[in-house]
Coordinates of C-alpha atoms in Angstrom, one line a residue:
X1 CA 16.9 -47.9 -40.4
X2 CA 15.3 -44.3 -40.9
X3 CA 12.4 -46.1 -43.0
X4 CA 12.0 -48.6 -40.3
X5 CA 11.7 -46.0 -37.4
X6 CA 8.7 -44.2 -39.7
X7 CA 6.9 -47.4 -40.1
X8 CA 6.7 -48.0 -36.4
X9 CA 5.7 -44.7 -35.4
X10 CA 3.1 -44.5 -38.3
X11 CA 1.5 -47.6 -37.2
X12 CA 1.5 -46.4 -33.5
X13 CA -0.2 -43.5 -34.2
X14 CA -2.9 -45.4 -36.7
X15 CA -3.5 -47.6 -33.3
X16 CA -3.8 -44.9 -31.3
X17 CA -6.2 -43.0 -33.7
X18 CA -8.3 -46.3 -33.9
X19 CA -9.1 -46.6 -30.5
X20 CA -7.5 -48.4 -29.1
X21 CA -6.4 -46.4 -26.2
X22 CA -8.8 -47.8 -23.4
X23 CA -7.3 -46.7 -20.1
X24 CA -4.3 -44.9 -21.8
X25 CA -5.5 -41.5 -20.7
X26 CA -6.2 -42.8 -17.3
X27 CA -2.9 -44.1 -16.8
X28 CA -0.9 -41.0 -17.6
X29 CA -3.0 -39.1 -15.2
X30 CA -1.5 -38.4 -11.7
X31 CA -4.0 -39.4 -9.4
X32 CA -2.3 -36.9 -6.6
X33 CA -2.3 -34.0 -9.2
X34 CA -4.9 -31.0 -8.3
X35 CA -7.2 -30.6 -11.4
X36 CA -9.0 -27.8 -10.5
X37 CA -8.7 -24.9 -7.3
X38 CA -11.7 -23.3 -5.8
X39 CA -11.1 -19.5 -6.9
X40 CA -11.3 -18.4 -3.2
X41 CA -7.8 -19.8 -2.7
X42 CA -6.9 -17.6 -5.0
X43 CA -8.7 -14.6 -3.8
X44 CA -7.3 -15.6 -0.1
X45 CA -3.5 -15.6 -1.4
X46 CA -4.0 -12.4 -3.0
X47 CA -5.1 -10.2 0.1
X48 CA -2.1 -11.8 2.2
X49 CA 0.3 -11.3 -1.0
X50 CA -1.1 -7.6 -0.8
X51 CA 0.9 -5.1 1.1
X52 CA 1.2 -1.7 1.1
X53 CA 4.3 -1.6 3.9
X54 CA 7.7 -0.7 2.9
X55 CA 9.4 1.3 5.5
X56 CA 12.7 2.4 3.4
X57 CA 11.4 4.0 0.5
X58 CA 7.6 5.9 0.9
X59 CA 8.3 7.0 4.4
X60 CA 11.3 8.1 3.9
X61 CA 10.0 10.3 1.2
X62 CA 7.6 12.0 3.4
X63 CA 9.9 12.1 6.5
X64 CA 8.7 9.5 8.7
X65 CA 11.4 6.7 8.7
X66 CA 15.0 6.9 8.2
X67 CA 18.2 4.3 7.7
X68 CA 21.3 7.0 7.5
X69 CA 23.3 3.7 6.7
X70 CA 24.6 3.6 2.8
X71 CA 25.1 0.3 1.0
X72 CA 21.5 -0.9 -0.3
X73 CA 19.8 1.0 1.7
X74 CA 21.3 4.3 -0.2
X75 CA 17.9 5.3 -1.7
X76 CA 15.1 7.7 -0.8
X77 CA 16.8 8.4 2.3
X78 CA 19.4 10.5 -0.2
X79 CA 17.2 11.0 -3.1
X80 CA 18.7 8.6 -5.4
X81 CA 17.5 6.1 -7.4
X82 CA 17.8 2.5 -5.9
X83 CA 16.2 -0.4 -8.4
X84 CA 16.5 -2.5 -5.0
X85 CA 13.6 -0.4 -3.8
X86 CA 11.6 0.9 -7.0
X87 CA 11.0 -2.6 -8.4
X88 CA 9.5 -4.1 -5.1
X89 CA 5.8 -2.8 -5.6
X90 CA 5.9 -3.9 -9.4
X91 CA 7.7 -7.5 -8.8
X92 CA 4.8 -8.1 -5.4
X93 CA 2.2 -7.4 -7.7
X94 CA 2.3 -8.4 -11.1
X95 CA 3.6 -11.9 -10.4
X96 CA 1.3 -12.4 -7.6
X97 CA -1.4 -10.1 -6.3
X98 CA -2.2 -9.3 -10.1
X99 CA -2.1 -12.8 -11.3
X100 CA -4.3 -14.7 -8.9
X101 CA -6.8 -12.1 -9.8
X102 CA -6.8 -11.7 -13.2
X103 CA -7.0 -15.4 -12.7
X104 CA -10.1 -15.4 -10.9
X105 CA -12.3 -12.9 -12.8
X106 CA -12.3 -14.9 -16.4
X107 CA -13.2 -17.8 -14.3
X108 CA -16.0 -16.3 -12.7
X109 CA -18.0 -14.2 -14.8
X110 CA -21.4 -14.8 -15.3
X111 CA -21.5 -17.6 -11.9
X112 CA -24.4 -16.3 -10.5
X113 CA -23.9 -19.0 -7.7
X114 CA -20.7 -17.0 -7.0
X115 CA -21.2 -13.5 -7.8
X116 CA -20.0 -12.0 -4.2
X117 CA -16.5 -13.7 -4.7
X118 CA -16.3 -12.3 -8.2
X119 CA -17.1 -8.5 -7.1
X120 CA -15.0 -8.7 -4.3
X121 CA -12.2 -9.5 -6.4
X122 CA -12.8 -6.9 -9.0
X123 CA -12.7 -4.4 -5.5
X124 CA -9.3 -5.7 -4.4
X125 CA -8.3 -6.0 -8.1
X126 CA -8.7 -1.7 -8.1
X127 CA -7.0 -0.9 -4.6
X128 CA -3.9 -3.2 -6.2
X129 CA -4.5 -1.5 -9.4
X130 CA -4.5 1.4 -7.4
X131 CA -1.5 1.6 -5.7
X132 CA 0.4 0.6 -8.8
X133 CA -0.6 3.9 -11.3
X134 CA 0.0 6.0 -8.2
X135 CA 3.6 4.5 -7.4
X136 CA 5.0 4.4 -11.1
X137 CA 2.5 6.4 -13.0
X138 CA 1.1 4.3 -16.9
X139 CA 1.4 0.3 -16.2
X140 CA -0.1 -2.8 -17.8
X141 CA -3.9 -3.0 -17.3
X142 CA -6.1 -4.6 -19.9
X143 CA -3.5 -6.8 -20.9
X144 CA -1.9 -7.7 -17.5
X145 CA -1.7 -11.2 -15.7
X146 CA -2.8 -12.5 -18.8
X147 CA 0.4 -14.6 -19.9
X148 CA -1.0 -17.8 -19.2
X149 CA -4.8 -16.7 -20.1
X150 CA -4.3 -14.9 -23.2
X151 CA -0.4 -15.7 -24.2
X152 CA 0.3 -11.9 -23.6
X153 CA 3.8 -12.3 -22.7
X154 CA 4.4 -8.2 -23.1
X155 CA 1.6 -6.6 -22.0
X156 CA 0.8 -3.1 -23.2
X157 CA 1.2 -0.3 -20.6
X158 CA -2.2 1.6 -20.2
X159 CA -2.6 5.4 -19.8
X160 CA -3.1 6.2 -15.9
X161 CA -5.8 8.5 -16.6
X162 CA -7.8 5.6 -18.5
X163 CA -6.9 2.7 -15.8
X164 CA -8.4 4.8 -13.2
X165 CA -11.6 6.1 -15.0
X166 CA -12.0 2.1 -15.3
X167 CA -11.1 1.3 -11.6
X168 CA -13.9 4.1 -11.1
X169 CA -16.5 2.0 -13.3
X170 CA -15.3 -1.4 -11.6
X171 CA -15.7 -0.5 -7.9
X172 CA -19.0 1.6 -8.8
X173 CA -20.5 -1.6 -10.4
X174 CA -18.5 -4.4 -8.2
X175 CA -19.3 -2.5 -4.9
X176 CA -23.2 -2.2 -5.8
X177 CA -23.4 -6.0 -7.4
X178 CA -22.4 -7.2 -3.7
X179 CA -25.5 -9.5 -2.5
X180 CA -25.7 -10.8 1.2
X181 CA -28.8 -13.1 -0.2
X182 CA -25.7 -14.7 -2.4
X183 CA -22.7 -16.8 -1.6
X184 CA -20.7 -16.0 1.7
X185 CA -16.6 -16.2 0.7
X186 CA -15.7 -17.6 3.9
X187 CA -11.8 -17.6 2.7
X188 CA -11.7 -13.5 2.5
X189 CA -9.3 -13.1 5.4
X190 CA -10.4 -9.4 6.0
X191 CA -14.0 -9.9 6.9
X192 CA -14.9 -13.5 6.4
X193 CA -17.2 -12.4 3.3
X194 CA -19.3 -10.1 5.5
X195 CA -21.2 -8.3 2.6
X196 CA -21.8 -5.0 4.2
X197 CA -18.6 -4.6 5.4
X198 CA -17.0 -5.3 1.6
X199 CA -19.8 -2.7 0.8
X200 CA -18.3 0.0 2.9
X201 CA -14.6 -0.8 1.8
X202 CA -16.1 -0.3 -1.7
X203 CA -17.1 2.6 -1.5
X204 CA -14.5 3.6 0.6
X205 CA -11.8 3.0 -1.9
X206 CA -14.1 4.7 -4.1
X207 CA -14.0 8.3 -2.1
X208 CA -10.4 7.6 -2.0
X209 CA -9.7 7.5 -5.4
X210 CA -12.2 10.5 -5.9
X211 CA -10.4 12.6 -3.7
X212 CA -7.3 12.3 -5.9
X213 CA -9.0 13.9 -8.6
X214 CA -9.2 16.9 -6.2
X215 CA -6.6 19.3 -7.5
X216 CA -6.7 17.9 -11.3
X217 CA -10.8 17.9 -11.4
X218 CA -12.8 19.4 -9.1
X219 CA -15.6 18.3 -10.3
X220 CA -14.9 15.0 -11.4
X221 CA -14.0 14.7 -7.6
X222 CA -17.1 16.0 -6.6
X223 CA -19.1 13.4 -8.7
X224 CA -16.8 10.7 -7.6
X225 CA -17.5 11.3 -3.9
X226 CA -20.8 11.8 -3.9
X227 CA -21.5 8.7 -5.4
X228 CA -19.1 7.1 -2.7
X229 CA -20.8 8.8 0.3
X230 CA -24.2 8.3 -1.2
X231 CA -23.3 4.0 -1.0
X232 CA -22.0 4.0 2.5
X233 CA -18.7 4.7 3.4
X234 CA -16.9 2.8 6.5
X235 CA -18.9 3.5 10.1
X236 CA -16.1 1.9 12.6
X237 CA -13.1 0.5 13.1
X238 CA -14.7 -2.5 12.9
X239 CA -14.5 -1.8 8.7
X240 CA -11.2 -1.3 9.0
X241 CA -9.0 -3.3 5.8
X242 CA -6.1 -4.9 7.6
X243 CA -3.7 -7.6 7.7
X244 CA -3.5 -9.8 11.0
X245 CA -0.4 -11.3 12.1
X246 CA 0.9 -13.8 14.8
X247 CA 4.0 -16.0 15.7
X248 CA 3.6 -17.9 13.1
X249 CA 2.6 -15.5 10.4
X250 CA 4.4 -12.7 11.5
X251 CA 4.1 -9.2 9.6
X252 CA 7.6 -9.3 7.6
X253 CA 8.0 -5.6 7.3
X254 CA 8.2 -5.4 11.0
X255 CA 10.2 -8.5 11.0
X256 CA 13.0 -7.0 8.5
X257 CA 13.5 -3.5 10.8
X258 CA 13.9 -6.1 13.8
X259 CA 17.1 -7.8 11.7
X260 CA 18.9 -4.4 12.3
X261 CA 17.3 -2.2 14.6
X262 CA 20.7 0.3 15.4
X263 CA 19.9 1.0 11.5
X264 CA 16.4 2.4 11.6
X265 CA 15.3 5.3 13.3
X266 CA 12.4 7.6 13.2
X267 CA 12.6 11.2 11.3
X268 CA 12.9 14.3 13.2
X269 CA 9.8 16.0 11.5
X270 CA 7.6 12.8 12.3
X271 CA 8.7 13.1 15.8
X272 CA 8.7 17.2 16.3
X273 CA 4.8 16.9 15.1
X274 CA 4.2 14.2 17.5
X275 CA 6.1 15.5 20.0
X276 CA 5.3 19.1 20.1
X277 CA 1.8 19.1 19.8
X278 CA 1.3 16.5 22.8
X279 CA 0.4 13.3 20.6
X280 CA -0.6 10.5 22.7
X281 CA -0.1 8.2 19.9
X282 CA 3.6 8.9 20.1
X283 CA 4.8 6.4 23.1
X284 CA 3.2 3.8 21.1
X285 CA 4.7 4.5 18.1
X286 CA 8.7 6.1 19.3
X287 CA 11.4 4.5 22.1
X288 CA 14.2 5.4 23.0
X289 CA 16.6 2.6 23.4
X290 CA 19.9 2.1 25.4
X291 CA 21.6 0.2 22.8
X292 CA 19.9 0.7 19.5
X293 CA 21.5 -2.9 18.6
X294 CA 19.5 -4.5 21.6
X295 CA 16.3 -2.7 21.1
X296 CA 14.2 -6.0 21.2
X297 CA 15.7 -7.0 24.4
X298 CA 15.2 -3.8 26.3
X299 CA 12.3 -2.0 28.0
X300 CA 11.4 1.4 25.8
X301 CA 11.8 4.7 27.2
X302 CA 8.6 6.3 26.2
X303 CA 8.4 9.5 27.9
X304 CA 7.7 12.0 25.1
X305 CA 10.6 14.5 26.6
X306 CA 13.3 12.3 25.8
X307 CA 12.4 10.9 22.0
X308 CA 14.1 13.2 19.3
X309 CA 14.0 11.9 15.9
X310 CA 17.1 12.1 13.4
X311 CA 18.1 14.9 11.3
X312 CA 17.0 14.7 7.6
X313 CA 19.9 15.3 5.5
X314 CA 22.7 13.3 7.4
X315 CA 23.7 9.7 6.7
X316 CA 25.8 7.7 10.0
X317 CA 28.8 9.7 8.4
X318 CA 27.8 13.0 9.0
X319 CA 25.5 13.2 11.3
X320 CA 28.3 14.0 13.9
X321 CA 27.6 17.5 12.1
X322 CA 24.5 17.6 12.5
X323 CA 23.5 21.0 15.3
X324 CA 22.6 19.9 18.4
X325 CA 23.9 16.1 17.7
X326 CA 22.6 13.5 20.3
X327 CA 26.0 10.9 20.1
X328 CA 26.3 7.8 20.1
X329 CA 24.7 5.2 22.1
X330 CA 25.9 1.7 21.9
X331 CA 25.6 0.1 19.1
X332 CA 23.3 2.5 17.3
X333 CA 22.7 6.5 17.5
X334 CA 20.9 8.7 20.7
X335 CA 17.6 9.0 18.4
X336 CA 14.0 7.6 18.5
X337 CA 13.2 4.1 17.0
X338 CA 10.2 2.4 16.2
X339 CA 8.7 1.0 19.7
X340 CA 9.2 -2.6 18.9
X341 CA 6.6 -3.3 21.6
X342 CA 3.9 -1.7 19.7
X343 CA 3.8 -0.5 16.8
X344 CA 7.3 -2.4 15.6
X345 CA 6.1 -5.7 16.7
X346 CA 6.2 -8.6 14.5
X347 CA 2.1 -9.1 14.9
X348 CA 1.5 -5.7 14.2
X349 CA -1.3 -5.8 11.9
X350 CA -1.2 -4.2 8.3
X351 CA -3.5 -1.3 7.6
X352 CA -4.8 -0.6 4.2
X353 CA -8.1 1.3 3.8
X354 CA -9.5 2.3 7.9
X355 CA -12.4 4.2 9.2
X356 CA -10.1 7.0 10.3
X357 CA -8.6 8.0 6.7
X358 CA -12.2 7.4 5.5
X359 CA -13.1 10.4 8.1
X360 CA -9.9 12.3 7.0
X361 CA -11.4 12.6 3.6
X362 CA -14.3 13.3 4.4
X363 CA -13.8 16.4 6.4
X364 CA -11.7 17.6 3.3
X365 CA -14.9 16.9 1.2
X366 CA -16.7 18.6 3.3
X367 CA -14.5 21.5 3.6
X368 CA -14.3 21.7 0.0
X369 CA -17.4 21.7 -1.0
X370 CA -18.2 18.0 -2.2
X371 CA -20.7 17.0 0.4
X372 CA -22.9 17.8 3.5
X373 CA -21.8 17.5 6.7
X374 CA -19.4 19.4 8.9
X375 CA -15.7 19.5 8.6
X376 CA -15.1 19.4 12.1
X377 CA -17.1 16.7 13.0
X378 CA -15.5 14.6 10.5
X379 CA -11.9 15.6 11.3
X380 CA -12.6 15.0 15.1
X381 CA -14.1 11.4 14.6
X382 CA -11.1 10.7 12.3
X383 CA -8.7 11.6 15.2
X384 CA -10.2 9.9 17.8
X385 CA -10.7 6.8 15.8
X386 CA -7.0 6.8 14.6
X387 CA -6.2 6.4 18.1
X388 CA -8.8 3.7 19.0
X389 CA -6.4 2.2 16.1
X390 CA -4.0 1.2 18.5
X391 CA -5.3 -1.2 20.0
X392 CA -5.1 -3.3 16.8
X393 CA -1.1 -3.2 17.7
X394 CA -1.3 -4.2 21.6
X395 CA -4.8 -4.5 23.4
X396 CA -3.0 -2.2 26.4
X397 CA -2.6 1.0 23.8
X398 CA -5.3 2.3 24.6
X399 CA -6.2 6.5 24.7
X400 CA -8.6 7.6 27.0
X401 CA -11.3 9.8 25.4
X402 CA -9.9 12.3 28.1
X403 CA -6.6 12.5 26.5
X404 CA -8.0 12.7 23.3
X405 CA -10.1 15.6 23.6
X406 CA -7.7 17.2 25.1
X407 CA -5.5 16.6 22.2
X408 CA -8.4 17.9 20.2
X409 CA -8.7 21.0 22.0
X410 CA -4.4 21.9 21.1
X411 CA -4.9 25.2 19.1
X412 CA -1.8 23.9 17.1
X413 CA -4.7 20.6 16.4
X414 CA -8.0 22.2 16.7
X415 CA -9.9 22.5 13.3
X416 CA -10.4 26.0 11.9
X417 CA -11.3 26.4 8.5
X418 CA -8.6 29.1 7.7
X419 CA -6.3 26.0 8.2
X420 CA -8.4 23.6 7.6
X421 CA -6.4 21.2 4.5
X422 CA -3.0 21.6 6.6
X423 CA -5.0 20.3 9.8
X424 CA -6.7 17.1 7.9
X425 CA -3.7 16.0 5.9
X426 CA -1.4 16.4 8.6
X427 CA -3.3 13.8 10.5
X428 CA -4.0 11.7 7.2
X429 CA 0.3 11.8 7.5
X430 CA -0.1 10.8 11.2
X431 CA -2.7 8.1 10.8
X432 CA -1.5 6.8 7.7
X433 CA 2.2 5.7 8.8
X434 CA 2.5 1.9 8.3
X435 CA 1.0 2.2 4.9
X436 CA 3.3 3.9 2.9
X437 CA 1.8 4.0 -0.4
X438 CA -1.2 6.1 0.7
X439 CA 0.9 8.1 3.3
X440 CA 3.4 9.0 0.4
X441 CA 0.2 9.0 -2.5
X442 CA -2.0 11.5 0.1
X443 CA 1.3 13.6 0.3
X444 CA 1.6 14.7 -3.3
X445 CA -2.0 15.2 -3.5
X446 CA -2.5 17.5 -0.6
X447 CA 0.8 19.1 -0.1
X448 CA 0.8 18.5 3.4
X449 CA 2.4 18.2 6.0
X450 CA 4.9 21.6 4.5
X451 CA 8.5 19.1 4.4
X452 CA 11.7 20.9 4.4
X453 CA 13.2 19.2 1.1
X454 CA 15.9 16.6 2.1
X455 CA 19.4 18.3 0.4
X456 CA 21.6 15.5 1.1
X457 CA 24.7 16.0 -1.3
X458 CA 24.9 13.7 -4.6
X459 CA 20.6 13.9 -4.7
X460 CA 19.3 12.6 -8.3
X461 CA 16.2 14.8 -8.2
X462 CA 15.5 18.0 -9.6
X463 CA 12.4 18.5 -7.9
X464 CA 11.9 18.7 -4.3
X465 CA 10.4 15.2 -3.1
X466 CA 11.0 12.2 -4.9
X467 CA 7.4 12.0 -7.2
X468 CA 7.1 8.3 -8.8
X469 CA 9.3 5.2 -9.0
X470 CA 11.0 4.4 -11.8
X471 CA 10.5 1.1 -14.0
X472 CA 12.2 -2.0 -13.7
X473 CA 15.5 -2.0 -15.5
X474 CA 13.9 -5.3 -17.0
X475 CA 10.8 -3.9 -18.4
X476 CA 13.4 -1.7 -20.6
X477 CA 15.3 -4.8 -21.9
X478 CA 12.3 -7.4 -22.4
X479 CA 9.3 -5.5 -23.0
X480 CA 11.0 -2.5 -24.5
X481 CA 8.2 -1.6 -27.3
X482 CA 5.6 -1.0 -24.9
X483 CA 8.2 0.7 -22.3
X484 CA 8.8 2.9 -24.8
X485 CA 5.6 4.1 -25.7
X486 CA 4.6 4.5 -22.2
X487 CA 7.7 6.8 -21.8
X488 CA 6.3 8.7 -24.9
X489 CA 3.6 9.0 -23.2
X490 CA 4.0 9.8 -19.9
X491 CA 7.5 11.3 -19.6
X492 CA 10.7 10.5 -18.5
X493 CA 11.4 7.6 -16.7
X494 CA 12.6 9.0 -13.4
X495 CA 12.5 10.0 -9.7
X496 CA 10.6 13.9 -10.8
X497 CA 8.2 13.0 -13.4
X498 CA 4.5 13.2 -11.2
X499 CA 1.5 10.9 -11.9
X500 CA -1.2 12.2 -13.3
X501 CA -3.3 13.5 -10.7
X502 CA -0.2 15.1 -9.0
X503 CA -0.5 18.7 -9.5

């Protein structure tokens, strides 16, 4: 029978090989089956898969955000190590934001008919590149989202310090290839493929990354920026890098702290800043609520004297301990939430890279040296343009340039230049909440705001503040050659060992 079977297949395969296979290949090909995607699909997925957001790990770090419930949620709030939260950032990215671009690039090259698309990718491509060394330190690079492309089923992890020199070359040479005589990508869902605008976010992600030289290089920083103020930085709001939302689409961090709002409250350092210095950017963002548990169903108290944030240092346990303890109310603890008709709304939009950080920075620049221009000047227009940022949220949050220069004119917010890093960062912390990965990133680069540490019993850090994430548990089992050498590299694979830049 076997010698049968071979003689039938042989002589079906010498009839297939003689050509006799007219409207063979045709019939075994789904007509319904896509057979090639426009790129810009791909580009559009990847900005919407982008996000920066996580409310229970980053802000908690620096003191913004708090769950003092255990269970999952026992992480940064208690300076222990949570794979829950540590792998979120790595399993976003690398099976989506990362792929769809890598995806796009080798497709690309060399299309002069679609040269913007390509460049703005390669820009994305280094804020999502970005984010990634600064969160967990070395992490694949060259080799990454290549699986499919290049059958690089373990990538190799990269050495920070040499993914970000090349995300320095990529925006430099991305960000001046941009060409508003060339294709318009009508699918880029931040600025419908408006050229200048991509232009400024360029360069604008360029001064960012610059400025995190500052401590480790001087004057590499000063080079970096330079180059980044000399392309055109943003001018407006209207360059601002966001995210929009709406009923439909709603903004799923928002959404999750609505599941269980008697969970989340606001810190008590975020608050006592906001509070004490006569923020008017604090009703928008802090509410008192009767019943924590029915926050979404009852009108905010806003009134600054009555928002106190919670205690770091205390989970729902012991903060009955806490001095001056605010009780219980309903549901849910006396203590400031998120005002879910603002800033906790699920249409809240999704900052990433905004005129008012780009001011920030620039008024440190200034201060330290990098550039022209006065510190003060930029500081001020960062201020005031973080709090025209509001309206983004709800189209009634708006801040009168009256109360705005008077918050200006505080002498606990005024700019002097004996105080001059602690004024600008403290307001990159302000401006910056809703994007943790800069807030927390900008936080170990500066120093500032000056955080209490949080000495919650049982803590898994040696160090103060918690300074990367670690890996996922599976890049240890699966990949573990190329784990391994990037723990050889870069040190131990925990909570204290800092990035590269972090000094």
């Amino acid at each position: 029978m076997k010698k049968y079977i071979k003689i039938i297949l042989s002589a079906a395969c010498l009839f297939a090989a003689t050509g006799c296979d007219k409207g063979f290949r045709e019939l075994n090909v789904n007509p319904n089956n896509t057979t090639s995607l426009d790129p810009v699909f791909l580009f559009s997925n990847a900005e919407v898969l982008t996000y920066a957001a996580l409310m229970e790990t980053e802000p908690t770090v620096v003191q913004q955000f708090i769950d003092p419930f255990g269970g999952v949620t026992s992480a940064f709030n208690f300076n222990v190590l949570n794979q829950t939260y540590t792998v979120m950032r790595w399993n976003n990215a690398y099976p989506n934001t990362i792929k769809l671009l890598e995806h796009i690039l080798p497709d690309l090259k060399g299309n002069a008919s679609r040269t913007n698309l390509y460049n703005e990718t390669r820009i994305w491509r280094a804020y999502n590149y970005m984010m990634l060394v600064d969160t967990y330190g070395d992490v694949p690079y060259s080799q990454a989202g290549q699986a499919y492309l290049n059958s690089a089923f373990l990538p190799k992890y990269d050495k920070q310090q040499d993914i970000y020199a090349d995300l320095v070359n990529e925006l430099t040479a991305a960000t001046a290839a941009l060409d508003p005589a060339k294709d318009l990508v009508k699918g880029d869902v931040f600025f419908g493929g408006d050229i200048p605008q991509w232009k400024r976010l360029g360069y604008s992600l360029l001064l960012r990354i610059g400025m995190r030289y500052s401590k480790l290089d001087p004057g590499k920083a000063k080079t970096i920026v330079q180059a980044a103020v000399t392309g055109g930085v943003m001018q407006s709001n209207a360059d601002n890098c966001y995210l929009k939302y709406n009923n439909t689409y709603p903004n799923l961090v928002t959404q999750q702290i609505q599941q269980l709002t008697n969970t989340y409250y606001l810190a008590e350092p975020f608050i006592t800043q906001l509070k004490s210095t006569g923020d008017p950017r604090l009703k928008y963002i802090s509410a008192m609520y009767a019943d924590p548990g029915k926050a979404l169903s009852l009108a905010p108290d806003t009134a600054s004297a009555n928002q106190f944030g919670l205690p770091i240092g205390y989970d729902s346990g012991t903060l009955p301990t806490a001095p001056g303890f605010r009780g219980v109310s309903g549901s849910g603890f006396k203590y400031s939430q998120v005002n879910y008709s603002v800033f906790g709304k699920i249409t809240a939009p999704q900052f990433f890279v905004t005129y008012a950080q780009t001011q920030l920075l620039l008024a440190e620049a200034a201060f330290r040296g990098y550039i022209a221009g006065t510190a003060s000047t930029y500081y001020n227009n960062g201020v005031k343009a973080a709090m025209d940022q509001f309206t983004s949220y709800d189209a009634t949050a708006v801040i009168s340039s009256d109360a705005q220069n008077a918050y200006l004119n505080n002498p606990a917010i005024a700019y002097s230049d004996a105080n001059a890093l602690k004024l600008i960062n403290t307001q990159y912390w302000i401006t910056s909440f809703g994007n943790g990965a800069e807030t927390w990133a900008n936080f170990r680069r500066s120093g500032y705001p000056a955080l209490a540490p949080n000495t919650y019993p049982g803590r898994q850090i040696k160090g103060n503040f918690v300074r990367r994430y670690t890996y996922p548990q599976t890049e240890a089992a699966i990949n573990a050659d190329n784990y391994r050498a990037a723990v050889a590299s870069m040190g131990a694979d925990d909570l204290d060992t800092p990035v590269f830049w972090d000094k």
